[in-house]
Coordinates of N, CA and C in Angstrom, one line a residue:
G941 N 55.0 166.8 319.9 CA 54.5 165.4 319.5 C 54.5 164.8 318.3
R942 N 55.4 164.4 317.7 CA 55.4 164.3 316.3 C 55.2 162.5 316.3
K943 N 54.4 161.9 315.6 CA 54.5 160.6 315.7 C 55.2 159.8 314.9
P944 N 56.1 158.6 315.4 CA 57.4 158.1 315.0 C 56.6 157.5 313.8
D945 N 57.4 157.6 312.9 CA 57.6 157.0 311.3 C 57.4 155.5 311.3
A946 N 57.8 154.8 312.1 CA 58.0 153.3 312.3 C 57.9 152.5 313.3
P947 N 57.5 151.7 313.5 CA 56.8 151.3 315.0 C 58.2 150.7 315.4
A948 N 58.4 151.0 316.8 CA 59.4 150.8 317.4 C 60.1 149.6 317.4
A949 N 61.0 148.8 317.7 CA 61.4 147.8 317.6 C 61.1 147.3 319.2
P950 N 61.1 145.8 319.7 CA 60.7 145.3 320.7 C 61.8 145.9 321.8
V951 N 61.2 146.0 323.0 CA 62.4 146.8 324.2 C 63.9 145.9 324.2
G952 N 64.9 146.3 324.2 CA 66.0 145.8 324.2 C 66.4 145.3 323.2
V953 N 65.5 145.5 322.0 CA 66.2 145.2 320.3 C 66.5 146.2 319.8
V954 N 68.0 145.9 319.3 CA 68.5 147.5 318.4 C 68.5 146.3 317.3
L955 N 67.5 146.9 316.0 CA 67.8 146.2 314.7 C 68.5 147.2 314.2
P956 N 69.9 146.9 313.3 CA 70.9 147.6 312.7 C 70.1 147.8 311.6
L957 N 70.5 149.2 310.9 CA 70.0 149.6 309.7 C 70.4 149.0 308.2
S958 N 71.5 148.5 308.7 CA 72.6 148.3 307.3 C 73.0 146.6 308.1
A959 N 73.5 145.6 307.2 CA 74.0 144.8 307.2 C 75.4 144.9 308.0
P960 N 75.5 144.2 308.9 CA 77.1 143.9 309.8 C 78.0 143.5 308.5
P961 N 79.3 144.1 308.5 CA 80.5 143.8 307.6 C 80.8 142.4 307.2
S962 N 81.0 141.7 306.3 CA 81.7 140.4 306.2 C 82.4 139.9 307.5
G963 N 82.1 138.8 308.1 CA 82.9 138.3 308.9 C 82.4 138.3 310.4
V964 N 81.3 139.3 310.5 CA 80.6 139.6 311.7 C 79.4 138.9 311.8
P965 N 79.1 138.5 313.1 CA 77.8 137.5 313.0 C 76.6 138.0 312.7
I966 N 76.0 137.7 312.2 CA 74.7 138.3 311.7 C 73.6 138.0 312.4
R967 N 72.8 138.7 313.7 CA 72.0 138.6 314.8 C 70.4 139.0 314.2
V968 N 69.4 138.1 314.3 CA 68.4 138.5 314.1 C 67.5 138.1 315.2
R969 N 66.3 138.5 315.3 CA 65.0 138.2 316.2 C 64.2 136.9 315.6
T970 N 63.6 135.7 316.3 CA 62.8 135.1 315.8 C 61.7 135.4 316.2
A971 N 60.7 135.2 315.6 CA 59.2 135.4 315.6 C 58.9 135.1 317.5
G972 N 59.4 134.5 317.9 CA 59.3 134.4 319.4 C 60.0 135.2 320.4
G973 N 60.6 136.0 320.2 CA 61.3 137.1 320.8 C 63.0 136.7 320.8
R974 N 63.3 135.6 320.5 CA 64.7 135.2 321.2 C 65.5 135.7 319.9
E975 N 66.8 135.8 320.8 CA 68.3 136.3 319.6 C 68.6 134.9 318.9
A976 N 69.1 135.3 317.6 CA 69.5 133.9 316.7 C 70.4 134.5 316.0
I977 N 71.6 133.9 315.6 CA 72.9 134.1 314.8 C 72.7 133.2 313.7
V978 N 72.7 134.1 312.4 CA 72.3 133.2 311.2 C 73.7 132.7 310.7
L979 N 73.5 131.2 310.5 CA 74.9 130.6 310.1 C 74.9 130.9 308.6
E980 N 74.0 130.6 307.8 CA 73.9 130.3 306.3 C 72.4 130.1 306.0
K981 N 72.3 130.6 304.7 CA 71.3 130.9 303.9 C 71.1 129.7 302.8
M982 N 69.9 129.1 303.4 CA 69.9 127.6 302.0 C 68.6 128.1 301.4
Q983 N 68.2 126.8 300.6 CA 67.2 127.1 299.5 C 65.7 127.5 300.0
R984 N 65.0 128.2 299.1 CA 63.6 128.2 299.1 C 63.2 129.0 300.8
G985 N 64.2 129.9 301.0 CA 63.7 130.7 302.5 C 64.1 130.2 304.0
W986 N 64.6 129.1 303.6 CA 65.6 128.2 305.0 C 66.5 128.8 305.2
F987 N 67.0 128.8 306.6 CA 68.3 129.4 307.1 C 68.9 128.9 308.2
R988 N 70.0 128.2 308.1 CA 70.5 127.8 309.4 C 70.7 128.7 310.3
V989 N 70.2 128.3 311.7 CA 70.5 129.4 312.7 C 71.1 128.8 313.9
E990 N 71.8 129.5 314.9 CA 71.8 128.9 316.2 C 71.2 130.2 317.4
L991 N 70.2 129.4 318.1 CA 69.5 130.1 319.0 C 70.3 130.6 320.2
D992 N 69.7 131.7 320.6 CA 70.4 131.9 322.0 C 70.4 131.0 323.2
Q993 N 70.8 131.3 324.6 CA 70.7 130.6 325.8 C 69.2 130.3 326.2
N994 N 68.1 131.2 326.0 CA 66.9 131.4 326.6 C 65.9 130.0 326.0
A995 N 66.1 128.9 326.3 CA 65.5 127.7 325.8 C 64.0 128.2 325.8
N996 N 63.0 128.0 325.1 CA 61.7 128.1 325.1 C 61.0 127.1 323.6
D997 N 59.8 127.2 323.6 CA 59.3 125.9 322.4 C 59.5 126.2 321.2
E998 N 60.6 127.2 320.6 CA 61.2 127.5 319.6 C 62.6 126.6 319.5
G999 N 63.1 126.3 320.8 CA 64.4 125.2 320.6 C 65.0 125.4 322.0
G1000 N 65.9 124.3 322.3 CA 66.7 124.4 323.5 C 67.8 125.9 323.4
A1001 N 68.5 125.7 324.4 CA 69.6 126.6 324.5 C 70.6 126.4 323.6
G1002 N 71.0 127.4 323.0 CA 72.3 127.2 321.9 C 71.7 125.9 320.4
E1003 N 70.8 125.9 320.6 CA 70.2 125.0 319.6 C 70.6 125.2 318.2
R1004 N 70.8 124.7 317.6 CA 71.1 124.9 316.0 C 70.1 124.0 315.1
K1005 N 69.3 124.7 314.7 CA 68.3 124.3 313.6 C 68.4 125.1 312.5
S1006 N 67.1 124.7 311.7 CA 66.4 125.2 310.4 C 65.5 126.0 310.5
M1007 N 65.2 127.3 310.2 CA 64.1 128.1 310.4 C 63.6 129.1 309.1
R1008 N 62.4 129.2 308.6 CA 61.9 129.5 307.6 C 61.5 131.1 307.7
R1009 N 61.8 132.1 306.4 CA 61.0 133.3 306.6 C 59.9 132.9 305.8
P1010 N 58.8 133.6 306.0 CA 58.8 134.9 307.1 C 58.0 134.0 308.7
H1011 N 57.6 132.9 308.5 CA 57.4 132.5 309.8 C 58.2 132.5 310.8
G1012 N 59.5 132.2 310.6 CA 60.3 131.9 312.1 C 61.2 133.2 312.3
F1013 N 61.1 134.2 311.9 CA 61.6 135.3 312.3 C 60.7 136.5 312.4
A1014 N 60.9 137.8 313.1 CA 60.3 138.9 313.3 C 60.8 139.9 312.5
P1015 N 59.4 140.2 311.8 CA 59.5 141.0 310.6 C 60.9 142.2 310.6
G1016 N 60.5 142.8 309.5 CA 61.5 143.7 309.1 C 63.2 143.4 309.2
Q1017 N 63.7 142.1 309.2 CA 64.9 141.7 308.9 C 65.1 141.1 307.7
D1018 N 64.7 141.4 306.5 CA 64.9 140.8 305.2 C 66.3 141.1 304.8
H1019 N 67.0 142.2 305.2 CA 68.3 143.2 304.7 C 69.3 142.4 305.7
L1020 N 68.7 141.7 306.7 CA 69.9 140.9 307.3 C 69.9 139.7 307.1
L1021 N 68.8 138.8 307.0 CA 68.8 137.6 306.3 C 69.4 137.3 305.0
D1022 N 69.3 138.3 304.1 CA 69.9 138.6 302.9 C 71.0 138.6 302.7
A1023 N 71.8 139.2 303.8 CA 73.1 139.3 304.4 C 73.8 138.0 304.5
A1024 N 72.9 136.9 305.1 CA 74.0 135.6 305.3 C 74.5 135.3 304.3
P1025 N 75.7 134.3 305.0 CA 76.6 133.5 303.9 C 75.7 132.3 302.9
Q1026 N 75.9 132.5 301.8 CA 75.1 131.2 301.1 C 75.5 130.1 301.5
A1027 N 74.7 129.1 301.9 CA 75.0 127.7 302.2 C 75.9 127.0 301.5
A1028 N 77.1 126.5 301.5 CA 78.4 125.7 300.9 C 77.6 124.8 299.5
F1029 N 77.0 124.4 300.0 CA 76.4 123.3 298.5 C 75.2 124.1 297.3
V1030 N 75.2 125.7 297.7 CA 74.6 126.1 297.0 C 75.7 127.2 296.0
P1031 N 76.7 126.6 295.2 CA 77.2 127.8 294.5 C 76.7 129.1 293.9
K1032 N 76.9 130.3 294.3 CA 76.3 131.4 293.7 C 76.7 131.6 291.9
P1033 N 75.9 131.7 291.3 CA 76.6 131.7 289.7 C 77.0 133.1 289.4
K1034 N 78.5 133.5 289.5 CA 79.2 134.4 289.3 C 79.2 135.0 287.7
G1035 N 78.4 134.8 286.8 CA 78.8 135.1 285.3 C 79.6 134.4 284.8
S1036 N 80.2 133.2 285.3 CA 81.6 132.9 284.9 C 80.7 132.0 283.7
G1037 N 80.0 131.7 283.3 CA 79.5 130.8 282.1 C 79.7 129.5 282.3
S1038 N 78.9 129.2 283.2 CA 78.8 127.7 283.2 C 78.6 126.6 282.0
S1039 N 79.8 125.4 281.9 CA 79.7 125.0 280.4 C 78.7 124.2 280.6
K1040 N 77.7 123.8 281.6 CA 76.5 122.9 281.4 C 75.2 124.0 281.0
G1041 N 75.4 125.2 280.8 CA 74.5 125.7 280.5 C 73.3 126.3 281.1
R1042 N 73.7 125.6 282.5 CA 71.9 125.8 283.3 C 72.0 127.3 284.0
K1043 N 70.6 127.9 283.4 CA 70.4 129.4 283.4 C 70.0 129.5 285.3
S1044 N 69.1 128.5 285.7 CA 68.5 128.6 286.6 C 69.3 127.9 288.0
S1045 N 70.5 127.9 287.9 CA 71.2 127.1 288.5 C 71.1 127.3 290.2
V1046 N 70.3 128.6 290.7 CA 70.0 128.5 291.9 C 68.7 127.4 292.7
Q1047 N 67.7 127.4 291.4 CA 66.8 126.2 291.8 C 67.7 125.1 291.9
Q1048 N 68.3 124.8 290.8 CA 68.9 123.6 290.3 C 70.2 122.9 291.2
S1049 N 70.7 123.7 291.9 CA 72.3 123.5 292.3 C 72.0 123.3 293.9
G1050 N 70.8 122.9 294.4 CA 70.7 122.7 296.1 C 71.6 121.3 296.1
P1051 N 71.0 120.0 295.3 CA 71.9 118.7 295.6 C 73.1 118.8 295.1
G1052 N 73.9 118.2 296.0 CA 75.2 118.1 295.7 C 75.8 117.1 295.1
P1053 N 76.8 116.5 294.6 CA 77.2 115.4 293.6 C 77.0 114.3 294.3
V1054 N 76.4 113.5 293.1 CA 75.5 112.1 293.7 C 76.5 110.8 293.3
P1055 N 77.0 109.6 294.1 CA 77.8 108.9 293.5 C 77.2 107.9 292.6
V1056 N 78.1 107.2 291.7 CA 77.4 106.3 290.8 C 76.6 105.1 291.6
G1057 N 75.7 104.6 291.4 CA 74.9 103.7 292.0 C 74.0 104.1 292.9
A1058 N 73.8 105.2 293.4 CA 72.8 106.1 294.5 C 71.6 105.6 294.2
V1059 N 71.0 105.3 295.4 CA 69.2 104.7 295.2 C 68.4 105.7 295.9
Q1060 N 67.5 105.9 295.7 CA 66.7 107.0 296.4 C 65.4 105.8 297.3
A1061 N 65.0 106.7 298.3 CA 64.2 106.0 299.4 C 63.5 106.9 300.1
I1062 N 62.4 106.2 300.7 CA 61.3 106.8 301.3 C 62.0 107.2 302.7
T1063 N 62.0 108.5 303.5 CA 62.2 108.2 304.8 C 60.9 108.2 306.0
A1064 N 61.1 107.7 306.8 CA 59.9 107.3 307.8 C 59.0 108.6 307.5
G1065 N 59.5 109.8 307.8 CA 58.6 111.0 307.6 C 58.0 111.5 306.3
G1066 N 58.3 110.5 305.3 CA 57.7 111.1 303.9 C 58.3 111.4 302.8
R1067 N 59.8 111.8 303.2 CA 61.0 112.8 302.4 C 61.6 111.6 301.3
V1068 N 61.9 112.3 300.2 CA 62.9 111.2 299.5 C 64.3 111.7 299.8
A1069 N 65.0 110.6 300.1 CA 66.1 110.4 300.6 C 67.1 109.9 299.4
T1070 N 68.4 110.4 299.1 CA 69.0 110.0 298.4 C 70.4 109.2 298.6
I1071 N 70.4 108.1 298.7 CA 71.5 107.0 299.3 C 72.6 106.9 298.9
L1072 N 73.5 107.9 299.6 CA 75.1 108.2 299.3 C 75.9 107.1 299.2
E1073 N 75.2 106.1 300.7 CA 76.7 105.1 300.2 C 75.9 104.4 301.9
R1074 N 76.2 103.1 301.9 CA 75.9 102.1 303.1 C 77.0 102.0 303.7
K1075 N 77.0 102.2 305.4 CA 78.0 102.1 306.0 C 78.1 101.0 307.0
Q1076 N 78.4 100.8 307.6 CA 78.6 99.8 308.9 C 77.3 99.9 309.8
R1077 N 77.1 98.6 310.3 CA 75.9 98.4 311.1 C 74.7 99.3 310.9
G1078 N 74.2 98.9 309.9 CA 73.0 99.3 309.3 C 72.9 101.1 309.1
W1079 N 74.0 101.8 309.2 CA 73.6 103.3 308.8 C 73.9 103.5 307.1
F1080 N 73.6 105.1 306.8 CA 73.4 105.2 305.5 C 73.6 106.7 305.7
A1081 N 74.4 107.2 304.7 CA 75.0 108.4 304.3 C 74.0 108.9 303.2
V1082 N 73.2 110.0 303.4 CA 72.1 110.4 302.9 C 71.9 111.7 302.4
E1083 N 71.3 112.3 301.3 CA 71.1 113.4 301.0 C 69.7 113.6 300.8
L1084 N 68.9 114.3 301.8 CA 67.6 115.0 301.9 C 67.0 115.7 300.6
D1085 N 65.7 115.6 300.3 CA 65.4 116.2 299.2 C 65.2 117.6 299.7
G1086 N 64.4 118.7 299.1 CA 64.3 120.1 299.2 C 63.4 120.4 300.4
N1087 N 62.4 119.3 301.0 CA 61.2 119.9 301.5 C 61.9 119.9 302.8
A1088 N 62.2 121.0 303.4 CA 63.1 120.9 305.2 C 61.5 120.5 305.6
N1089 N 62.0 119.7 307.0 CA 61.4 119.5 307.9 C 61.7 119.3 309.0
D1090 N 61.1 118.2 310.0 CA 61.9 118.1 311.3 C 63.0 116.9 311.1
E1091 N 63.0 116.0 310.4 CA 64.0 115.4 310.1 C 65.4 115.9 309.4
G1092 N 65.3 117.4 309.1 CA 66.5 117.9 308.2 C 66.2 118.9 307.6
G1093 N 66.9 119.8 307.1 CA 67.0 120.8 306.4 C 66.8 120.4 305.0
A1094 N 66.8 121.6 304.2 CA 66.6 121.2 301.9 C 68.1 120.9 302.1
F1095 N 67.8 119.7 301.2 CA 69.2 118.8 300.7 C 70.5 119.1 301.8
E1096 N 69.9 118.7 302.9 CA 71.2 118.2 304.2 C 71.5 116.9 304.1
R1097 N 72.9 116.8 304.3 CA 73.5 115.4 304.4 C 73.6 114.6 305.6
K1098 N 73.2 113.8 305.9 CA 72.9 113.5 307.0 C 73.3 111.5 307.3
S1099 N 73.3 111.1 308.5 CA 73.4 109.6 308.4 C 71.9 109.3 309.1
M1100 N 71.3 108.0 308.2 CA 70.4 107.7 309.0 C 70.4 106.3 309.0
R1101 N 69.8 105.8 310.0 CA 69.5 104.2 310.3 C 68.5 103.7 309.5
R1102 N 68.9 102.4 309.4 CA 67.7 101.8 309.0 C 66.2 102.0 309.5
P1103 N 65.8 101.8 310.3 CA 64.6 102.2 311.3 C 64.3 103.7 310.8
M1104 N 64.9 104.4 310.2 CA 64.5 105.8 310.2 C 64.1 105.9 308.6
F1105 N 63.7 105.0 307.9 CA 63.4 104.9 306.4 C 61.7 103.8 306.5
A1106 N 61.3 104.6 305.5 CA 59.4 104.1 305.6 C 60.0 102.0 305.4
P1107 N 58.7 101.5 306.0 CA 59.3 99.9 306.0 C 58.8 99.5 304.8
G1108 N 59.6 98.2 304.4 CA 59.4 97.4 303.2 C 60.6 98.0 302.0
Q1109 N 61.9 98.4 302.4 CA 62.5 99.0 301.1 C 64.2 98.7 301.4
D1110 N 64.0 97.2 302.4 CA 65.4 96.4 302.9 C 66.0 96.5 301.5
E1111 N 65.4 95.6 300.4 CA 65.9 95.4 299.2 C 66.8 96.5 298.5
L1112 N 66.1 97.4 298.6 CA 66.3 99.0 298.1 C 67.8 99.6 298.7
L1113 N 67.5 99.2 300.3 CA 68.5 100.1 300.9 C 70.1 99.2 300.8
N1114 N 69.7 97.8 300.9 CA 70.4 96.8 300.0 C 71.4 96.9 299.2
R1115 N 71.2 97.7 297.7 CA 71.4 97.8 296.8 C 72.3 99.6 296.7
A1116 N 72.4 99.9 298.0 CA 72.9 101.4 297.5 C 74.6 101.0 297.7
P1117 N 75.3 102.4 296.9 CA 77.0 101.9 296.9 C 77.2 101.5 298.0
E1118 N 78.4 100.7 298.7 CA 79.0 100.6 300.1 C 80.3 101.6 300.1
S1119 N 80.6 101.6 301.6 CA 81.2 103.0 301.7 C 82.8 102.9 301.2
A1120 N 83.0 101.9 301.0 CA 84.5 101.6 300.5 C 84.8 102.0 299.0
P1121 N 85.4 102.7 298.9 CA 85.2 103.3 297.3 C 85.9 101.9 296.1
S1122 N 86.6 101.1 296.6 CA 87.0 100.1 295.8 C 86.2 99.1 295.5
Q1123 N 85.2 98.9 296.2 CA 83.9 98.0 296.0 C 83.2 98.2 294.9
Q1124 N 83.1 99.5 294.7 CA 82.0 100.2 294.3 C 82.4 99.6 292.7
S1125 N 83.2 99.6 291.9 CA 83.4 99.3 290.5 C 83.1 97.5 290.5
K1126 N 83.6 96.5 291.1 CA 83.5 95.6 290.9 C 82.7 94.6 291.3
R1127 N 82.1 95.2 292.5 CA 80.9 94.5 293.5 C 80.0 93.5 292.7
P1128 N 79.4 92.5 293.1 CA 78.2 92.2 292.4 C 77.3 92.9 292.5
Q1129 N 76.0 92.4 292.4 CA 75.0 93.2 292.3 C 74.4 93.6 293.5
A1130 N 74.6 92.4 294.1 CA 73.8 92.7 295.9 C 74.8 92.9 296.7
G1131 N 76.4 92.1 296.4 CA 77.4 91.9 297.3 C 77.2 90.4 297.6
A1132 N 78.3 89.3 297.2 CA 77.8 88.2 297.3 C 78.3 87.9 298.8
P1133 N 77.8 87.0 299.6 CA 77.3 87.1 301.0 C 78.9 86.4 301.3
E1134 N 79.5 85.8 300.4 CA 81.0 85.2 300.9 C 81.7 86.4 301.2
E1135 N 81.7 87.2 300.2 CA 82.7 88.8 300.0 C 82.5 89.4 301.5
R1136 N 81.0 89.7 301.5 CA 80.7 90.5 302.8 C 81.2 89.9 304.4
A1137 N 81.1 88.4 304.3 CA 81.2 87.9 305.4 C 82.6 88.0 306.0
A1138 N 83.7 87.8 304.6 CA 85.0 88.0 304.6 C 85.3 89.4 305.3
R1139 N 84.6 90.4 304.6 CA 85.0 91.3 304.9 C 84.7 92.3 306.1
R1140 N 83.3 91.6 306.9 CA 83.0 91.6 308.3 C 83.9 91.4 309.4
Q1141 N 84.5 89.8 308.9 CA 85.3 89.1 309.9 C 86.9 89.9 310.0
K1142 N 87.1 90.3 308.7 CA 88.4 91.2 308.7 C 88.1 92.6 309.5
G1143 N 87.3 93.7 309.3 CA 86.9 94.4 310.3 C 86.5 94.1 311.7
D1144 N 85.8 93.0 312.1 CA 86.4 92.5 313.7 C 87.2 92.6 313.9
A1145 N 88.2 91.4 313.1 CA 89.3 91.3 313.8 C 90.4 92.7 314.0
S1146 N 90.5 93.7 313.1 CA 90.8 95.0 313.2 C 90.7 95.7 314.3
S1147 N 89.2 95.6 314.8 CA 88.7 96.4 316.0 C 88.8 95.6 317.0
S1148 N 89.1 94.5 317.2 CA 89.2 93.6 318.3 C 91.0 93.7 318.8
S1149 N 91.7 94.1 317.8 CA 93.5 94.1 318.2 C 93.3 94.9 318.8
P1150 N 94.3 94.9 319.8 CA 95.1 96.0 320.9 C 95.3 97.2 320.2

């Protein structure tokens, strides 16, 4: 009767001792006991995961979501989480000597490139969103700030509709750059109404043609 050195993993759970080779999905256990495939490692301890098929209060079957360490995962899996692929928008400095000379690039390289004229607005959930472009029918392409919540992950890029922003920011949203790149440089400050109307008619004509 020797006592085991470490507590056993939950029944049916085999925690590998080392991270799987690259290209093999990294499977971990959530705090609620579900299996999750780690898709990518994001900023500030957040991970993008795909949950298994056993829906519970952590998420639906096969749901993809952002989860944070340590609260979202069962303990003892740091080696697996650390082996997850880095999210694409966080370039890993490889000592290639960046010409900008930013030493703490992991902290600062979360946000991606932002177009000229981009504005910042507050979402309905209180986060800061950088408006990358104004699309058709009241939609906006945005990049969220680093404070992940149920609106999206840290620095996640997504489309949001006008009602998804805090009220009273219509003028600000109207100043966001339009999605057509050719309009960006020669556009009047808020877009001349005649120009906008002409473009809208042109768009409607093309969409209604067979």
